[in-house]
Tab-separated table of C-alpha atoms and ligand atoms in Angstrom:
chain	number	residue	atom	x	y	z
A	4	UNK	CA	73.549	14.028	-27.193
A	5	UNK	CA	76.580	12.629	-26.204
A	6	UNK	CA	75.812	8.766	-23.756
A	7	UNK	CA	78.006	8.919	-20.629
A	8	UNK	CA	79.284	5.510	-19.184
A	9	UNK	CA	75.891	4.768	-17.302
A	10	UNK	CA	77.937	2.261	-14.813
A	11	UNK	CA	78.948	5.096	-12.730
A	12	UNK	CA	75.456	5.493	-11.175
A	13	UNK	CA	75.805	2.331	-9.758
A	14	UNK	CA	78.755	2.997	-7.796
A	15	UNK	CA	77.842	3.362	-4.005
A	16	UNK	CA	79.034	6.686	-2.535
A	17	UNK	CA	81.952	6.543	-0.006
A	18	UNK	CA	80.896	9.122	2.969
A	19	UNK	CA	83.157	6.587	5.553
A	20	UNK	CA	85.928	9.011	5.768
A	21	UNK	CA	83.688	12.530	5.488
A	22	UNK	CA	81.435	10.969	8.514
A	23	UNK	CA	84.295	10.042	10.372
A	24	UNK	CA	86.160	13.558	10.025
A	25	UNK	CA	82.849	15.132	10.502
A	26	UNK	CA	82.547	13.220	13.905
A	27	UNK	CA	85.743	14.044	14.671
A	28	UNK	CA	86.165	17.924	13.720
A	29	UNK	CA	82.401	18.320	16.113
A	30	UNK	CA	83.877	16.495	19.048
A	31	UNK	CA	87.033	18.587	18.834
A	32	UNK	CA	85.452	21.816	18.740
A	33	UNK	CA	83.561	21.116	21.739
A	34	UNK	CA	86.177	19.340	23.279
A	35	UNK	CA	89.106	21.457	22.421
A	36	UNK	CA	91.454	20.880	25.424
A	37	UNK	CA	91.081	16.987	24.881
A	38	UNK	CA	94.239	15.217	22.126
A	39	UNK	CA	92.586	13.289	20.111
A	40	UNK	CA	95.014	10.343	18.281
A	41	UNK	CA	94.430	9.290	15.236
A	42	UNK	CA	94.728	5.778	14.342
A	43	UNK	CA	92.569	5.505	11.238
A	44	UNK	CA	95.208	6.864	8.637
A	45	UNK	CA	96.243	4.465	6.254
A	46	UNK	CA	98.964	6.533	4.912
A	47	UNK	CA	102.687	6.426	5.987
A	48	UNK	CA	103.829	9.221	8.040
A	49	UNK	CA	107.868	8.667	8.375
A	50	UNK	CA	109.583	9.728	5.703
A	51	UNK	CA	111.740	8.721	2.680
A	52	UNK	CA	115.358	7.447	3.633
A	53	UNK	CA	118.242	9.187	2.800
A	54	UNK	CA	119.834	6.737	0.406
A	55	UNK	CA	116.236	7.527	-1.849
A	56	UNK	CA	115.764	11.145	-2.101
A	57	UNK	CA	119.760	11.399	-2.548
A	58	UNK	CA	119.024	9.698	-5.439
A	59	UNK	CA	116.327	11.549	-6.470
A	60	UNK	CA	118.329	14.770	-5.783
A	61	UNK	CA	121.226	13.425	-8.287
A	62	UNK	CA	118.358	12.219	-10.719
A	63	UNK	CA	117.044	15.872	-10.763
A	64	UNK	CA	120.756	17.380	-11.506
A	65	UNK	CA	121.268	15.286	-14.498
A	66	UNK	CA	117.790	16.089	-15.722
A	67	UNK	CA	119.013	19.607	-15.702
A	68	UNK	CA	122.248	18.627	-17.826
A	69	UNK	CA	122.337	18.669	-21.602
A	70	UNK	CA	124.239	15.435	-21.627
A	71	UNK	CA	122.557	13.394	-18.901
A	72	UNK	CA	118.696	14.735	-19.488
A	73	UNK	CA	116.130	11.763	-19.880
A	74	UNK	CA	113.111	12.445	-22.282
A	75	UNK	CA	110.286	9.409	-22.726
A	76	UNK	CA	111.388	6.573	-20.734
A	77	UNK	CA	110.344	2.939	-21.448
A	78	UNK	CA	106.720	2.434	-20.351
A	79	UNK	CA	107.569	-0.354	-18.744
A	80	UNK	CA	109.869	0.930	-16.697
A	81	UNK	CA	113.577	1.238	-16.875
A	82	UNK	CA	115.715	-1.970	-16.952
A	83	UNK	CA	117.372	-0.733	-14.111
A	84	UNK	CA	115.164	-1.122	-11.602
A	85	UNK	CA	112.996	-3.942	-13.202
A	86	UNK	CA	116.396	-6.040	-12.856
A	87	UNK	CA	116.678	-4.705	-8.994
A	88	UNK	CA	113.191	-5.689	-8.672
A	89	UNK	CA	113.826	-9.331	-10.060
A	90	UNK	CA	116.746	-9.512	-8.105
A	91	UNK	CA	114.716	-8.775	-4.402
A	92	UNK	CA	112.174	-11.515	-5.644
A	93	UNK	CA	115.114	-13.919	-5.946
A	94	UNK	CA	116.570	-12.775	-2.715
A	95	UNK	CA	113.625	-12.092	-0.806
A	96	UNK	CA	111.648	-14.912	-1.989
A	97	UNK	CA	113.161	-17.390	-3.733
A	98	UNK	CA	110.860	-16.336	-6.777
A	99	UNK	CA	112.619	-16.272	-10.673
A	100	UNK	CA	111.424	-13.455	-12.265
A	101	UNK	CA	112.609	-12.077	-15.904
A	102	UNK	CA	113.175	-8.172	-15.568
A	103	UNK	CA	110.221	-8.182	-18.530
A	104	UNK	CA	107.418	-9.750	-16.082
A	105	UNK	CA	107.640	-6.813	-14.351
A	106	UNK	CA	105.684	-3.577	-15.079
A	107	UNK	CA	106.665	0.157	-12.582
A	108	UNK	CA	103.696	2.334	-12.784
A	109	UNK	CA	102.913	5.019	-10.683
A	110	UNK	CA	101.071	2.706	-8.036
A	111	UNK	CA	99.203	-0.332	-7.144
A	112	UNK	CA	95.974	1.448	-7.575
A	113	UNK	CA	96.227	2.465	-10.654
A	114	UNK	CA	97.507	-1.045	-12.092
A	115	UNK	CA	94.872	-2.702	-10.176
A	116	UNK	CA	92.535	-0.405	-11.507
A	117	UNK	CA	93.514	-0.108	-15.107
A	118	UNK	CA	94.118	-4.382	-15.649
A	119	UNK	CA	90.069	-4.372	-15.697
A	120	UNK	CA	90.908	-3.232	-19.300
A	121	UNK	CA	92.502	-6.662	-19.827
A	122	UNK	CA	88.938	-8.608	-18.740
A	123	UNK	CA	85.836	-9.213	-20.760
A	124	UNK	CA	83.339	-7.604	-18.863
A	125	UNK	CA	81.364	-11.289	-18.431
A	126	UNK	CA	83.617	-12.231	-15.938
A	127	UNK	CA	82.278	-13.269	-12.556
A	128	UNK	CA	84.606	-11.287	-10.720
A	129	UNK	CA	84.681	-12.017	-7.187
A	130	UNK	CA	85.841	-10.072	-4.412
A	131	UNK	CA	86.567	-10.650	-0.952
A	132	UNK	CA	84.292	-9.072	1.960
A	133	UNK	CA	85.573	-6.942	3.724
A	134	UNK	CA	87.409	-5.664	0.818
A	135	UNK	CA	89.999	-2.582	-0.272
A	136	UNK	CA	87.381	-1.071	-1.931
A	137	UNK	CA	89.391	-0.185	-5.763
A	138	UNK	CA	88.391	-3.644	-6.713
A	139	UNK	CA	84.962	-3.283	-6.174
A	140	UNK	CA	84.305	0.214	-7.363
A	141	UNK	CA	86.696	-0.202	-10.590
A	142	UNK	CA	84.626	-3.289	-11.830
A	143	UNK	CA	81.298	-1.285	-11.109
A	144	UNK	CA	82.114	0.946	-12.804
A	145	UNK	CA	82.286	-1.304	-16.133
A	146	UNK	CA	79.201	-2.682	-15.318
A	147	UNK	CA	81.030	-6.186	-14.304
A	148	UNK	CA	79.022	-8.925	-11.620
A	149	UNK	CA	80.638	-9.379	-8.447
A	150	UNK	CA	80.344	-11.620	-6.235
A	151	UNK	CA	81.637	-11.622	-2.794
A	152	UNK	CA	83.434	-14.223	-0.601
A	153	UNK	CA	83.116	-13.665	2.859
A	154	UNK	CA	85.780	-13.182	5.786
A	155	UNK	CA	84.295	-13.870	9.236
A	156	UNK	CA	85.344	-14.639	12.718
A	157	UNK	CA	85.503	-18.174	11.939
A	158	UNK	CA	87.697	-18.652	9.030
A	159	UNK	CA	90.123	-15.287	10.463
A	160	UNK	CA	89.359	-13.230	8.068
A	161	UNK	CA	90.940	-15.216	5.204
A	162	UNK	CA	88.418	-16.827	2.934
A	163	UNK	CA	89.231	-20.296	1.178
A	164	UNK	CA	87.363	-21.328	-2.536
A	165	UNK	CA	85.479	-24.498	-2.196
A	166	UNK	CA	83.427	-26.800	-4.885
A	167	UNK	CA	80.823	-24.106	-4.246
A	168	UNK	CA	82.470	-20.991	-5.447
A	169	UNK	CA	81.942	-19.799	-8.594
A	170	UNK	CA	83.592	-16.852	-10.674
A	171	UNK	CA	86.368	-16.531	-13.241
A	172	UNK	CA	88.240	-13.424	-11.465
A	173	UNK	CA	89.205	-13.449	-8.075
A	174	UNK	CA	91.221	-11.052	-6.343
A	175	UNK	CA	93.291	-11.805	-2.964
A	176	UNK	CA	95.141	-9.140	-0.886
A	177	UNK	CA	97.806	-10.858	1.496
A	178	UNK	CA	98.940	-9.064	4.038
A	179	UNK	CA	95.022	-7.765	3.950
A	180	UNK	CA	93.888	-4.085	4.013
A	181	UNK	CA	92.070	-3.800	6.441
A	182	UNK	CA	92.279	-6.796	8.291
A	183	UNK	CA	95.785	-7.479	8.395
A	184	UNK	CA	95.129	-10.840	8.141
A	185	UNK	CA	97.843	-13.220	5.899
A	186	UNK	CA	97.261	-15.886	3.950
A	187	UNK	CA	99.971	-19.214	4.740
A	188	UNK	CA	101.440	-20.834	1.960
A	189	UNK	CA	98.920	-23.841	2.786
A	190	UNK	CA	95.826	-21.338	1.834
A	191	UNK	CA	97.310	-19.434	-1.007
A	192	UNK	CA	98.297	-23.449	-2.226
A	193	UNK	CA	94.723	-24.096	-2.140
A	194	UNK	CA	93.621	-21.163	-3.945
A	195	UNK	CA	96.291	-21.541	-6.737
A	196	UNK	CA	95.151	-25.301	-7.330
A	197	UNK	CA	91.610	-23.899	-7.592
A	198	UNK	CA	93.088	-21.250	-10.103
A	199	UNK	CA	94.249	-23.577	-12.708
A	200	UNK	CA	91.758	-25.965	-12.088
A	201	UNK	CA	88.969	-23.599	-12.872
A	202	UNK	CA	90.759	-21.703	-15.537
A	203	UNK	CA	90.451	-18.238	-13.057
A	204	UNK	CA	92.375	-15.921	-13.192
A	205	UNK	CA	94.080	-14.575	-9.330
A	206	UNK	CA	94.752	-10.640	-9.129
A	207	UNK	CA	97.096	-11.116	-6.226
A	208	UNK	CA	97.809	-7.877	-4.262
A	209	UNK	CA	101.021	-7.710	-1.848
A	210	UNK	CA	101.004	-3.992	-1.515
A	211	UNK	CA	102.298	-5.186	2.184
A	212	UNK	CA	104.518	-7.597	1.554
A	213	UNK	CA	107.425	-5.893	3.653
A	214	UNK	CA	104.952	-6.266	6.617
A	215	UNK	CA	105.622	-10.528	6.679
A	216	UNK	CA	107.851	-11.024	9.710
A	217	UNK	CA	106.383	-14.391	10.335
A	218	UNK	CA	107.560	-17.659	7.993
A	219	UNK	CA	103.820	-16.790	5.568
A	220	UNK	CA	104.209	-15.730	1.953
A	221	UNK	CA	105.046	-12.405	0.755
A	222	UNK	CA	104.484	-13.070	-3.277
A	223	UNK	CA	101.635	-15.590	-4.657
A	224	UNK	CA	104.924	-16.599	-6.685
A	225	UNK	CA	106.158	-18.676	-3.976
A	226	UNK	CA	103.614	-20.892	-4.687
A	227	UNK	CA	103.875	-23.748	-7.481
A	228	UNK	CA	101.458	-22.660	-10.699
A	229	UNK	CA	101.054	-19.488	-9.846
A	230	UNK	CA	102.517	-18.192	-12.752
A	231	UNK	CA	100.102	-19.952	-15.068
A	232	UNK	CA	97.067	-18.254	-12.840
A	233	UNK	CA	98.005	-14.449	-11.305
A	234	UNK	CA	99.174	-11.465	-11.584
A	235	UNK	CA	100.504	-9.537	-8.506
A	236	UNK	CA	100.334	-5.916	-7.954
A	237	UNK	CA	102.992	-4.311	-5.980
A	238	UNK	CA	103.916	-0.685	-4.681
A	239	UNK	CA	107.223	1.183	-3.015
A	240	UNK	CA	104.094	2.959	-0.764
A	241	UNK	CA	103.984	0.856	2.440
A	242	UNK	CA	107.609	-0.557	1.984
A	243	UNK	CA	109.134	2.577	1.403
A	244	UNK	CA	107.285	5.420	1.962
A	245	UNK	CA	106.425	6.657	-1.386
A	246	UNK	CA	102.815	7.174	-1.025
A	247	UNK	CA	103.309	10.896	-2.158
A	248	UNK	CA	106.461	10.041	-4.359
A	249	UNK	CA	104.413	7.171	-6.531
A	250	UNK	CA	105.732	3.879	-7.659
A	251	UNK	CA	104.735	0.586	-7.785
A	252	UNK	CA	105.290	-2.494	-9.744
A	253	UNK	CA	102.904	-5.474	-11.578
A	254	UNK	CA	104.229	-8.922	-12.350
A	255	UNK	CA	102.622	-10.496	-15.407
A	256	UNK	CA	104.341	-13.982	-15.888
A	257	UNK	CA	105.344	-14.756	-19.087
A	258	UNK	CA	103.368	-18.124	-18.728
A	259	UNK	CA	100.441	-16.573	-18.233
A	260	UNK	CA	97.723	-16.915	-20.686
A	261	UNK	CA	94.354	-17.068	-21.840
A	262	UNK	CA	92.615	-17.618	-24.978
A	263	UNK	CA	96.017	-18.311	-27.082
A	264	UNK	CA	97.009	-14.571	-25.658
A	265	UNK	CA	99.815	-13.621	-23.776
A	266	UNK	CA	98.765	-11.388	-21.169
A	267	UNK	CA	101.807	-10.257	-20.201
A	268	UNK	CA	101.952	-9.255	-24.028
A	269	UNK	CA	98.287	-7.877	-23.721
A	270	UNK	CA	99.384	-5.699	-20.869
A	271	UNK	CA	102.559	-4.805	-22.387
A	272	UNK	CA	99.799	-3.246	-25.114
A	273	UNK	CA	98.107	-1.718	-22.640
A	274	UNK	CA	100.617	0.256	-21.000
A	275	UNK	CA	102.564	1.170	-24.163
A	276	UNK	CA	98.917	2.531	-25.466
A	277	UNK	CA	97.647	4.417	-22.687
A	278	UNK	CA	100.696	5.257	-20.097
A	279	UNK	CA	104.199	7.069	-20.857
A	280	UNK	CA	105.857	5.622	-17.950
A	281	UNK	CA	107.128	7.382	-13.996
A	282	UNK	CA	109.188	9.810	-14.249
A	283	UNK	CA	113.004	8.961	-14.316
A	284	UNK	CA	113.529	10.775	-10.800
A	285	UNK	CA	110.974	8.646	-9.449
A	286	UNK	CA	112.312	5.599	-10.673
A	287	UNK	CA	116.251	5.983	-9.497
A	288	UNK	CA	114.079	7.290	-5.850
A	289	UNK	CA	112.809	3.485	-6.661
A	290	UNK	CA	115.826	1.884	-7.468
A	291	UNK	CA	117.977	3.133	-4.222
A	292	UNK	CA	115.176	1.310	-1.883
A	293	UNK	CA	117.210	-1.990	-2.990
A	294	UNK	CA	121.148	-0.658	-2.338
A	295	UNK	CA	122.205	-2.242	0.568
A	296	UNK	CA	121.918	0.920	2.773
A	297	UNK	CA	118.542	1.516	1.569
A	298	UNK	CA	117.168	-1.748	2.465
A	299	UNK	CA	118.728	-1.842	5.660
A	300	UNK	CA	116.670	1.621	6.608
A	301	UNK	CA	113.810	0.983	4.597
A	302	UNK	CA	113.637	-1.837	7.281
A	303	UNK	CA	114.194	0.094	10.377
A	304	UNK	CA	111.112	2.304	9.383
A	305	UNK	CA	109.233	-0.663	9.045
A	306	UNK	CA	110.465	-1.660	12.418
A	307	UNK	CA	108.913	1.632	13.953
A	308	UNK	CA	105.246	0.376	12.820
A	309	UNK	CA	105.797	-3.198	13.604
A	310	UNK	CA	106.981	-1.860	17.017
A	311	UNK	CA	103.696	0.102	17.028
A	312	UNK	CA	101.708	-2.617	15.868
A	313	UNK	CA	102.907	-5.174	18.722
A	314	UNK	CA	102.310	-2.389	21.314
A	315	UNK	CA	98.828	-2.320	19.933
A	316	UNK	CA	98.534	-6.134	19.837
A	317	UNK	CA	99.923	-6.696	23.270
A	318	UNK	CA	96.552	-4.339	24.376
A	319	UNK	CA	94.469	-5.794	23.133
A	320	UNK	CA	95.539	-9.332	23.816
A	321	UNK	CA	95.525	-8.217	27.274
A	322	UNK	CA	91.747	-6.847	27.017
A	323	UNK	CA	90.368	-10.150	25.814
A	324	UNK	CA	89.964	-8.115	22.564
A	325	UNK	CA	89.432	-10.393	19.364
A	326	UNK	CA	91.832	-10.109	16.727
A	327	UNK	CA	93.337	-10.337	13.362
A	328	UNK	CA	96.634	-8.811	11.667
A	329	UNK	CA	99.393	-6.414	13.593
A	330	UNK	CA	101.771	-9.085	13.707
A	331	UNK	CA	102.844	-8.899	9.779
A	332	UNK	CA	100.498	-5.603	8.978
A	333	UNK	CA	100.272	-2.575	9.670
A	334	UNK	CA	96.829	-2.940	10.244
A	335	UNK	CA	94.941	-4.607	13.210
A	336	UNK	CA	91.141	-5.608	12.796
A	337	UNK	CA	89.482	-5.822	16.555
A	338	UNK	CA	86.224	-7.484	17.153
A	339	UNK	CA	84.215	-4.586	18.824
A	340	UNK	CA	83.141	-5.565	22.430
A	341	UNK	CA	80.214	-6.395	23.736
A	342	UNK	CA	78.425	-6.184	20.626
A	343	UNK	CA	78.558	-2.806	19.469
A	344	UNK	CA	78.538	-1.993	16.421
A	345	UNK	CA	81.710	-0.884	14.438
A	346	UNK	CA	80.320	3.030	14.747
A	347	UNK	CA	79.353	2.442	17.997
A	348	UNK	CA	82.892	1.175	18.559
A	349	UNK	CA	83.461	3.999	17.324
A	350	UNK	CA	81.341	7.004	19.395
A	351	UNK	CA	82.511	5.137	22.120
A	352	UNK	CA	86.286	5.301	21.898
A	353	UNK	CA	86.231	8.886	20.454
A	354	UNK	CA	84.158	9.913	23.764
A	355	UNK	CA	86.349	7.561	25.876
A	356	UNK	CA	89.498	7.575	25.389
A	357	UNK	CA	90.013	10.530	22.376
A	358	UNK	CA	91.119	7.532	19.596
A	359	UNK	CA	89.841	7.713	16.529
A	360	UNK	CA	89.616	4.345	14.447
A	361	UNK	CA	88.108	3.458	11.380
A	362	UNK	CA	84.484	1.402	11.781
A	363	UNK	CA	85.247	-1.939	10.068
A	364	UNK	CA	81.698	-1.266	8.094
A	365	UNK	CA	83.026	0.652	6.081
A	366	UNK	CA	84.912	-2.229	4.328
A	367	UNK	CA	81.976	-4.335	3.515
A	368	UNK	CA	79.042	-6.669	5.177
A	369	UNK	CA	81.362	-8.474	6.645
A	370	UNK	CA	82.742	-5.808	8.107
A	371	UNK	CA	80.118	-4.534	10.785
A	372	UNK	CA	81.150	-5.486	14.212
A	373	UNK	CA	84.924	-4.675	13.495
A	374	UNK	CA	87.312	-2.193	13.603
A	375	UNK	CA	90.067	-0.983	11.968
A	376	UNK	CA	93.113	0.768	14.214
A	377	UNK	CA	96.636	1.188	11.973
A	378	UNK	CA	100.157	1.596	13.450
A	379	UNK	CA	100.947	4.361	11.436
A	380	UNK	CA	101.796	6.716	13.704
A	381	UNK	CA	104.181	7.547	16.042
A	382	UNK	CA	105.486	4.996	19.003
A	383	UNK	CA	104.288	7.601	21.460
A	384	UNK	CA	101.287	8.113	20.156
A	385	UNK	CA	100.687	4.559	19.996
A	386	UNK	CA	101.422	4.117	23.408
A	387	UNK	CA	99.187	6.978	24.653
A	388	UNK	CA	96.326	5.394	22.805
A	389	UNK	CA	96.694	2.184	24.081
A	390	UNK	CA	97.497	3.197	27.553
A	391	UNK	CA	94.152	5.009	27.317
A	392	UNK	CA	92.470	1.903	25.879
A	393	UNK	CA	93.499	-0.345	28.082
A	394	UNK	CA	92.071	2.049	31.153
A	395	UNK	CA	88.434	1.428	29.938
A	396	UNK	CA	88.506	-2.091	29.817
B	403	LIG	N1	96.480	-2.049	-2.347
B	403	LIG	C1	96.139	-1.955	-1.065
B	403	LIG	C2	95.609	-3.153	-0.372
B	403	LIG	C3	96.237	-0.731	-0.386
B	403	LIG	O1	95.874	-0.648	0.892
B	403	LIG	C4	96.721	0.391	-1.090
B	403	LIG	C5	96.839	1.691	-0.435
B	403	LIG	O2	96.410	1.965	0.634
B	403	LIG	C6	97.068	0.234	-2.422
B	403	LIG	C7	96.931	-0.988	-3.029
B	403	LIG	C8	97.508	1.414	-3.228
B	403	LIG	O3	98.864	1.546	-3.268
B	403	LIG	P1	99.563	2.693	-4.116
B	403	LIG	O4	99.893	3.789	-3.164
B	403	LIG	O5	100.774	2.019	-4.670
B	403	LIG	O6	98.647	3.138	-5.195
């Protein structure tokens, strides 16, 4: 008899999103004349700019021509939009990149996902709480210890190593999913000394980098040694809308190692082993974010959301409400009032005021208490909600 991976059995079900539709699909069938709004999606909803699927659409033609059709592409990625991604970092960041420290997959997920394969499974691999919960369930699942590092009230949200923390693999998410909250260069300095001075290894993941409006860091690069001690994982989802299109990026620095191994090398391996590479389409889609044009409206959708997100902030700043993230996230984390619970929180702005949120329990220990509300969604919308929020308080 064949011995399945027995890991899996130890990976908690999710039901958070079933029991929140199922809340919601029994309150709107006995409430049908009531609008509910939905604040609890985590998923984009404008839609690609022009500048990108014209690409695309000229990609696709010349995949349909003898003389221009693309087979195999690199697995890495093509060199033209590695160099356009080196060439943002620069830009954008101030951050020196060589077009070869940078991987395009077919999303953040599945790079943060498949660089487990990198990682002896004795790792102490420790994860922050509340958490995205891929880097939980993807070390579970190899039967890896995790150990958590808590984000509270007191320290916002954004956890700090000190001489008690132990582990060899620690991941960071900055702008956070789903608190919002961002790390300043001061804290990501502190965990980047305690990196290289403990030999661990930082899986840094800016999947909401294009969120930072504020002077904070957008790549773990901007900070000294940080190419000795992460890797950051990257995606076109949240900056450009391509959360149905799929594309996203990994840096592996060249001065990374481990062992007398290159892991850029190692992942290079990987990738040229196990993946073929995103389809050529995709990847000119990809390249067009970074043409001047594309940029410039890639920006303005980002601007809808941050509009969103400051109409949501200025509520609940004005309710006395508790807060992390909305400023440079799409995401804002409430402290549930007077105690409730995050699914009380919840029951109790469904019945009140038709919004539906997602309970910050969901996300971890840490999470009970809290609430997740995104700005994905459109400015009236937004405003309806929070008009309606700010009635009942
Ligand atoms: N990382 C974080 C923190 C996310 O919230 C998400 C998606 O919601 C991802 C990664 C996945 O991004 P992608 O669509 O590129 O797979």
């Amino acid at each position: 008899m064949f011995k399945i991976n027995e890991n899996y059995k130890n990976l908690k079900e999710s039901y958070l999103f079933t029991d929140i539709a199922k809340k919601v699909n029994a309150y709107a069938a006995a409430h049908p004349e009531q609008k509910l709004i939905k604040m609890g999606i985590g998923d984009v909803t404008q839609p690609l700019v022009p500048e990108v699927v014209e690409a695309m659409k000229k990609a696709a033609s010349e995949m349909g021509c003898k003389e221009t059709f693309h087979g195999y592409g690199p697995e890495q990625g093509y060199a033209f939009l590695r160099e356009k991604i080196a060439e943002y970092y620069l830009k954008e960041m101030n951050v020196k990149l060589d077009a070869d420290e940078i991987f395009v997959s077919d999303g953040a997920k599945s790079d943060i996902g498949n660089f487990t394969d990198l990682l002896d499974n004795d790792n102490v691999i420790v994860v922050p709480d509340p958490v995205y919960p891929v880097y939980v369930d993807s070390n579970v699942m190899l039967g890896r210890k995790i150990e958590y590092i808590f984000g509270n009230e007191k320290n916002g949200f954004l956890p700090l190593p000190d001489e008690k923390t132990k582990g060899n693999v620690f991941y960071l998410c900055s702008p956070n999913n789903p608190t919002g909250a961002t790390f300043s260069r001061d804290q990501l300095k502190v965990w980047v000394e305690f990196a290289l001075k403990n030999n661990a290894l930082i899986l840094f993941d800016a999947a909401y980098e294009a969120f930072v409006q504020e002077d904070l860091p957008r790549s773990i690069y901007e900070i000294e040694g940080a190419d000795k001690c992460a890797v950051e994982f990257c995606s076109f989802s949240k900056t450009a809308g391509f959360t149905g299109t799929r594309c996203g990026y990994t840096v592996v620095p060249k001065n990374l190692t481990c062992s007398g191994m290159s892991l850029n090398k190692m992942w290079l391996r990987r990738q040229t082993t196990k993946f073929n590479g995103v389809s050529y389409v995709t990847q000119r889609g990809a390249e067009a974010v970074f043409s001047d044009v594309g940029l410039k409206n890639i920006r303005k959708t980002i601007e809808i959301y941050h509009n969103n997100a400051m109409i949501m902030t200025d509520t609940v700043k004005k309710a006395g409400i508790w807060f992390t993230g909305g400023i440079n996230s799409p995401y804002l984390w409430i402290k549930c009032p007077n105690g409730m619970s995050s699914w009380e929180y919840f029951d109790f702005l469904l019945n009140n005021c038709q919004v539906v949120g997602t309970p910050g329990s969901g996300f971890g220990k840490n999470g009970e208490g809290f609430f997740r509300l995104t700005a994905f969604n459109t400015t009236e919308n937004t405003i309806e909600a929070m008009n309606r929020l700010a009635k009942i308080y």
